[in-house]
């Protein structure tokens, strides 16, 4: 970023320069102005977590919303102190391009809508964050990555735990192989869905969610396994659906699913995700020790880190605030986020393989 900008751009073709300009402009900006974030979708996660977190962030602030309910949007404007002119509908998102107060668009809509809204966000020239899972298919992930690259904007996935201290220490231990490579891994994550109302309505709708607990809670287990293996991809997947104890509720998506991830170094990860039980657990064993992500490893509070060499615990943090500040700091430094669109695509590739195996009676799927 210390290079003379004119000299640098002069070495590029006109087309290449046009693609890079938004990123360079973002990284070159100076001053203490907080970046403006617009939330797309005002459901429970935006209302209960992201909105409040944006009151605590150091590098960004809530500057607008996109919603299908104009009155709800006006309420958010009054509550968070941004102008009502920064309330947009899904059909007017393109106008965000004209709003200099908005720098980042954060897509928080149901899974199947991610591609549509990320593509629309990219066209505005703003940086983009998309909630997990990135999409309901690898094809959609490819389209989202292409849209952001063509627009010259960054794309990050809302993997907040990459910025959470216990998880960051686990990642460090894995990459440094302080216990050797993790070869036996077990992970479980789920909660009991009691009804099909409220936020569970779209979770139980296959067209909107793309699947059941695997697409929701199982993504965290996949992420943790990939962290344990220093982000190496698995080489094969086998999976099977668990019993459906409430067919009247789970008539479109699975209630429980189990899968195993195999690695080139013979490591195996046995995993499970469910809407039948309140259960969360992650343990990894290596030749010289073990690591346990204790407490509530995948939730918003309650993380613990236990190892065969002692506990390594840190004070609680606002994970969403650290995530958004962290992503903005990475972009300001001219870097892609550690939770990039490519990482999101990798995880959707694994999700697709798990469903392919389970739908074919547990047949082993190579990657």
Coordinates of C-alpha atoms in Angstrom, one line a residue:
X1 CA 0.0 0.0 0.0
X2 CA 3.1 2.2 0.2
X3 CA 3.6 1.9 -3.5
X4 CA 2.9 5.0 -5.7
X5 CA -0.7 4.3 -6.7
X6 CA -0.4 5.9 -10.2
X7 CA 2.8 4.0 -11.0
X8 CA 1.3 0.8 -9.8
X9 CA -1.9 1.1 -11.8
X10 CA 0.2 2.1 -14.8
X11 CA 1.6 -1.3 -14.9
X12 CA -1.8 -3.0 -15.2
X13 CA -4.1 -3.3 -18.1
X14 CA -7.2 -1.1 -18.0
X15 CA -9.5 -4.1 -17.3
X16 CA -7.3 -5.4 -14.5
X17 CA -7.0 -1.9 -12.9
X18 CA -10.8 -1.5 -13.0
X19 CA -11.1 -4.8 -11.1
X20 CA -8.6 -3.9 -8.4
X21 CA -9.6 -0.3 -7.8
X22 CA -12.3 -0.9 -5.2
X23 CA -9.9 -2.9 -3.1
X24 CA -7.1 -0.4 -3.4
X25 CA -9.5 2.5 -2.6
X26 CA -10.7 0.6 0.5
X27 CA -7.2 -0.1 1.7
X28 CA -5.9 3.4 0.9
X29 CA -8.5 5.3 2.9
X30 CA -7.2 7.1 5.9
X31 CA -8.8 8.7 8.9
X32 CA -10.8 7.3 11.9
X33 CA -14.2 7.1 10.3
X34 CA -15.9 3.8 11.2
X35 CA -17.0 1.7 8.3
X36 CA -20.7 1.6 7.7
X37 CA -22.3 -1.8 7.6
X38 CA -25.8 -2.6 6.1
X39 CA -27.5 -5.7 7.3
X40 CA -29.6 -7.6 4.7
X41 CA -32.3 -9.4 6.5
X42 CA -33.6 -8.5 10.0
X43 CA -34.3 -11.9 11.5
X44 CA -33.3 -13.3 14.9
X45 CA -29.6 -13.3 14.3
X46 CA -29.4 -9.8 13.0
X47 CA -31.7 -8.5 15.8
X48 CA -30.3 -10.4 18.7
X49 CA -26.6 -10.6 17.8
X50 CA -25.3 -8.6 14.9
X51 CA -27.2 -5.4 15.6
X52 CA -26.2 -5.2 19.3
X53 CA -22.6 -6.2 18.4
X54 CA -22.4 -3.2 16.1
X55 CA -22.9 -1.0 19.2
X56 CA -19.6 -2.4 20.5
X57 CA -17.4 -2.5 17.4
X58 CA -14.4 -0.3 17.1
X59 CA -14.0 -0.2 13.3
X60 CA -17.6 -0.3 12.0
X61 CA -21.1 0.8 12.8
X62 CA -24.6 0.0 11.6
X63 CA -25.3 2.4 8.8
X64 CA -28.3 0.9 7.0
X65 CA -30.6 -2.1 6.6
X66 CA -32.3 -4.1 3.8
X67 CA -35.7 -5.5 4.8
X68 CA -39.1 -6.5 3.3
X69 CA -40.8 -4.6 6.1
X70 CA -40.3 -0.8 5.7
X71 CA -41.7 0.0 9.2
X72 CA -39.3 -2.4 10.8
X73 CA -36.5 -0.7 8.9
X74 CA -37.6 2.7 10.1
X75 CA -37.6 1.4 13.7
X76 CA -34.0 0.2 13.2
X77 CA -33.1 3.6 11.9
X78 CA -34.5 5.4 14.9
X79 CA -33.0 2.8 17.3
X80 CA -29.5 2.8 15.8
X81 CA -29.3 6.4 14.7
X82 CA -28.9 6.2 10.9
X83 CA -31.2 8.1 8.5
X84 CA -34.4 6.5 7.2
X85 CA -33.0 7.1 3.7
X86 CA -30.6 4.2 4.5
X87 CA -33.5 1.7 4.8
X88 CA -33.8 -0.3 1.6
X89 CA -36.0 -3.0 0.2
X90 CA -34.7 -6.2 -1.5
X91 CA -35.8 -4.6 -4.8
X92 CA -33.9 -1.4 -4.1
X93 CA -30.6 -2.8 -2.9
X94 CA -28.8 -1.4 -5.9
X95 CA -29.3 2.1 -4.6
X96 CA -26.8 1.3 -1.8
X97 CA -24.1 2.0 -4.4
X98 CA -25.1 5.7 -4.1
X99 CA -24.7 5.8 -0.3
X100 CA -21.2 6.8 0.8
X101 CA -22.1 6.0 4.4
X102 CA -22.3 2.2 3.7
X103 CA -19.0 0.4 3.1
X104 CA -20.0 -3.2 3.8
X105 CA -23.1 -5.3 3.1
X106 CA -23.7 -8.2 5.5
X107 CA -26.2 -10.8 4.1
X108 CA -28.1 -12.5 6.9
X109 CA -31.0 -14.1 5.0
X110 CA -32.0 -17.8 4.7
X111 CA -29.4 -20.1 3.1
X112 CA -31.1 -20.4 -0.3
X113 CA -31.2 -16.6 -0.7
X114 CA -27.5 -16.0 -0.1
X115 CA -26.5 -16.2 -3.8
X116 CA -29.1 -13.7 -4.9
X117 CA -28.3 -11.2 -2.2
X118 CA -24.5 -11.6 -2.4
X119 CA -24.7 -11.0 -6.2
X120 CA -26.8 -7.9 -5.6
X121 CA -24.5 -6.7 -2.9
X122 CA -21.4 -7.1 -5.1
X123 CA -23.0 -5.0 -7.9
X124 CA -23.1 -2.0 -5.5
X125 CA -19.3 -2.1 -5.2
X126 CA -19.4 -2.5 -1.4
X127 CA -17.5 -5.2 0.5
X128 CA -19.5 -8.3 1.3
X129 CA -20.0 -10.6 4.3
X130 CA -22.3 -13.6 4.0
X131 CA -23.6 -15.7 6.8
X132 CA -22.9 -19.4 7.0
X133 CA -23.4 -21.8 5.3
X134 CA -22.2 -19.8 2.3
X135 CA -24.9 -21.3 0.0
X136 CA -26.9 -24.5 -0.6
X137 CA -24.7 -25.7 -3.5
X138 CA -21.2 -25.4 -4.8
X139 CA -22.5 -24.0 -8.0
X140 CA -24.0 -21.1 -6.0
X141 CA -20.7 -20.6 -4.2
X142 CA -18.9 -20.3 -7.5
X143 CA -21.3 -17.8 -8.8
X144 CA -21.0 -15.7 -5.6
X145 CA -17.2 -15.8 -5.7
X146 CA -17.2 -14.8 -9.4
X147 CA -19.6 -11.9 -8.8
X148 CA -17.4 -10.4 -6.1
X149 CA -14.2 -10.9 -8.1
X150 CA -15.8 -9.3 -11.1
X151 CA -16.9 -6.4 -9.0
X152 CA -13.5 -6.1 -7.4
X153 CA -14.9 -6.5 -3.8
X154 CA -14.0 -8.8 -0.9
X155 CA -16.2 -11.7 0.1
X156 CA -16.1 -13.1 3.7
X157 CA -18.2 -15.7 5.4
X158 CA -19.6 -15.1 8.9
X159 CA -17.4 -17.7 10.7
X160 CA -17.2 -15.7 13.9
X161 CA -15.2 -18.4 15.8
X162 CA -12.1 -17.7 13.7
X163 CA -11.9 -14.5 15.8
X164 CA -12.8 -16.1 19.2
X165 CA -9.7 -16.5 21.5
X166 CA -10.2 -20.1 22.6
X167 CA -10.8 -21.2 19.0
X168 CA -7.8 -19.1 17.8
X169 CA -5.6 -20.9 20.3
X170 CA -6.9 -24.3 19.1
X171 CA -6.1 -23.3 15.5
X172 CA -2.6 -22.3 16.6
X173 CA -2.1 -25.6 18.4
X174 CA -3.3 -27.5 15.3
X175 CA -1.1 -25.6 12.8
X176 CA 2.0 -25.8 15.1
X177 CA 1.3 -29.5 15.7
X178 CA 2.3 -29.1 19.4
X179 CA 0.7 -32.5 20.1
X180 CA 1.5 -34.0 16.7
X181 CA -1.2 -34.3 14.0
X182 CA -4.7 -34.9 15.2
X183 CA -5.7 -38.4 14.1
X184 CA -8.8 -39.2 16.0
X185 CA -11.5 -36.6 16.1
X186 CA -15.1 -36.6 17.4
X187 CA -17.5 -33.7 17.1
X188 CA -21.2 -33.3 17.8
X189 CA -23.5 -30.2 17.6
X190 CA -27.2 -29.8 17.8
X191 CA -30.2 -28.7 19.7
X192 CA -33.8 -29.9 20.0
X193 CA -36.2 -28.2 17.8
X194 CA -39.5 -28.2 19.7
X195 CA -41.8 -26.7 17.0
X196 CA -41.9 -25.5 13.4
X197 CA -42.7 -21.9 14.3
X198 CA -40.7 -18.7 14.3
X199 CA -37.1 -19.0 13.2
X200 CA -37.5 -22.8 12.8
X201 CA -40.0 -22.3 10.0
X202 CA -37.3 -21.9 7.3
X203 CA -34.9 -24.2 9.0
X204 CA -37.3 -27.1 8.4
X205 CA -38.0 -26.0 4.8
X206 CA -35.6 -27.8 2.5
X207 CA -36.0 -25.3 -0.3
X208 CA -35.0 -22.4 2.0
X209 CA -32.4 -24.1 4.2
X210 CA -30.9 -26.7 1.8
X211 CA -31.1 -29.4 4.4
X212 CA -31.6 -29.9 8.1
X213 CA -29.2 -29.7 11.1
X214 CA -26.2 -30.4 8.9
X215 CA -26.7 -27.0 7.2
X216 CA -27.2 -25.2 10.4
X217 CA -25.3 -26.9 13.4
X218 CA -23.2 -29.4 11.4
X219 CA -21.2 -26.6 9.7
X220 CA -19.6 -25.8 13.0
X221 CA -18.4 -29.4 13.4
X222 CA -17.0 -29.4 9.8
X223 CA -15.2 -26.1 10.6
X224 CA -13.7 -27.5 13.8
X225 CA -12.5 -30.6 12.0
X226 CA -10.9 -28.5 9.3
X227 CA -9.2 -26.4 12.0
X228 CA -7.9 -29.5 13.7
X229 CA -6.4 -30.6 10.3
X230 CA -4.8 -27.2 9.7
X231 CA -7.4 -26.5 7.0
X232 CA -6.5 -29.6 4.9
X233 CA -9.5 -30.9 3.0
X234 CA -10.8 -34.5 3.7
X235 CA -10.2 -37.1 1.0
X236 CA -13.4 -39.1 1.6
X237 CA -16.8 -38.9 3.3
X238 CA -19.3 -41.6 4.5
X239 CA -22.6 -40.6 6.0
X240 CA -26.0 -41.9 7.1
X241 CA -29.2 -40.3 8.4
X242 CA -30.3 -41.0 11.9
X243 CA -33.8 -42.1 12.9
X244 CA -36.7 -39.7 12.2
X245 CA -38.6 -39.7 15.5
X246 CA -41.0 -36.9 14.5
X247 CA -42.0 -37.4 10.9
X248 CA -44.8 -34.8 11.2
X249 CA -42.1 -32.1 11.7
X250 CA -39.2 -33.5 9.7
X251 CA -41.0 -34.3 6.5
X252 CA -38.5 -32.3 4.3
X253 CA -35.2 -32.4 6.1
X254 CA -33.3 -34.8 8.3
X255 CA -33.7 -34.8 12.0
X256 CA -30.2 -36.3 12.7
X257 CA -27.2 -37.1 10.5
X258 CA -23.9 -38.9 11.2
X259 CA -20.8 -38.7 9.0
X260 CA -17.1 -39.6 9.0
X261 CA -14.4 -37.5 7.4
X262 CA -11.2 -39.3 6.2
X263 CA -7.8 -37.7 5.7
X264 CA -4.7 -38.5 3.7
X265 CA -2.7 -39.1 6.8
X266 CA -5.2 -41.7 8.0
X267 CA -6.9 -39.3 10.4
X268 CA -10.7 -39.9 10.9
X269 CA -13.3 -37.6 12.3
X270 CA -16.6 -39.0 13.5
X271 CA -19.3 -36.4 13.5
X272 CA -22.9 -35.8 14.1
X273 CA -25.6 -33.1 14.0
X274 CA -29.1 -33.2 15.2
X275 CA -32.3 -31.3 15.8
X276 CA -33.4 -34.0 18.3
X277 CA -30.9 -33.4 21.1
X278 CA -29.2 -30.6 22.9
X279 CA -25.6 -31.8 22.6
X280 CA -22.3 -30.1 21.7
X281 CA -18.9 -31.7 22.0
X282 CA -15.5 -31.6 20.2
X283 CA -12.4 -33.7 21.1
X284 CA -9.2 -34.3 19.1
X285 CA -6.5 -36.8 19.9
X286 CA -2.9 -36.7 18.6
X287 CA 0.2 -38.9 19.3
X288 CA 1.5 -36.6 22.0
X289 CA -1.8 -35.4 23.6
X290 CA -5.3 -34.3 23.2
X291 CA -7.4 -31.1 22.9
X292 CA -11.0 -30.7 24.0
X293 CA -13.2 -27.7 23.0
X294 CA -15.2 -27.7 26.2
X295 CA -18.2 -25.7 27.6
X296 CA -20.2 -24.6 24.6
X297 CA -17.6 -24.7 21.9
X298 CA -19.9 -23.6 19.0
X299 CA -22.2 -21.1 20.7
X300 CA -22.0 -17.4 21.4
X301 CA -20.6 -17.7 24.9
X302 CA -19.2 -20.4 27.1
X303 CA -16.1 -21.5 25.2
X304 CA -13.4 -23.5 27.1
X305 CA -10.1 -25.0 25.9
X306 CA -8.8 -28.1 27.8
X307 CA -5.6 -30.0 26.7
X308 CA -3.6 -32.9 28.1
X309 CA -1.1 -30.2 29.1
X310 CA -3.5 -28.0 31.0
X311 CA -6.4 -25.6 30.4
X312 CA -5.9 -22.5 28.2
X313 CA -8.9 -20.2 28.9
X314 CA -9.6 -16.6 28.0
X315 CA -12.1 -14.0 29.1
X316 CA -15.5 -14.0 27.2
X317 CA -15.8 -11.7 24.3
X318 CA -18.5 -10.4 21.9
X319 CA -17.7 -12.8 19.1
X320 CA -19.8 -11.0 16.4
X321 CA -18.1 -7.7 17.2
X322 CA -14.6 -9.2 17.0
X323 CA -15.6 -10.9 13.7
X324 CA -16.8 -7.8 12.0
X325 CA -13.9 -5.6 13.3
X326 CA -11.5 -8.4 12.4
X327 CA -12.7 -8.7 8.8
X328 CA -12.6 -4.9 8.3
X329 CA -9.0 -4.8 9.7
X330 CA -8.0 -7.5 7.3
X331 CA -9.4 -5.7 4.3
X332 CA -7.9 -2.4 5.4
X333 CA -4.5 -4.2 5.4
X334 CA -5.1 -5.3 1.8
X335 CA -5.7 -8.9 2.8
X336 CA -8.5 -11.4 2.2
X337 CA -10.3 -12.5 5.3
X338 CA -9.2 -15.6 7.1
X339 CA -12.9 -16.7 6.6
X340 CA -12.9 -16.2 2.9
X341 CA -15.4 -17.2 0.2
X342 CA -13.1 -20.0 -0.8
X343 CA -13.3 -21.4 2.7
X344 CA -17.1 -21.2 2.6
X345 CA -17.0 -23.0 -0.8
X346 CA -14.8 -25.8 0.6
X347 CA -17.3 -26.4 3.4
X348 CA -20.3 -26.5 1.0
X349 CA -18.3 -29.1 -1.0
X350 CA -18.1 -31.2 2.2
X351 CA -21.8 -30.7 2.9
X352 CA -22.7 -31.8 -0.6
X353 CA -20.6 -35.0 -0.2
X354 CA -22.2 -35.8 3.2
X355 CA -25.7 -35.6 1.7
X356 CA -24.6 -37.6 -1.4
X357 CA -23.3 -40.4 0.8
X358 CA -26.3 -40.4 3.1
X359 CA -28.8 -40.4 0.2
X360 CA -26.9 -43.4 -1.3
X361 CA -27.1 -45.6 1.7
X362 CA -23.7 -44.6 3.2
X363 CA -21.7 -45.0 0.1
X364 CA -18.1 -43.7 0.4
X365 CA -17.7 -40.4 -1.5
X366 CA -14.2 -39.4 -2.5
X367 CA -13.2 -35.7 -2.8

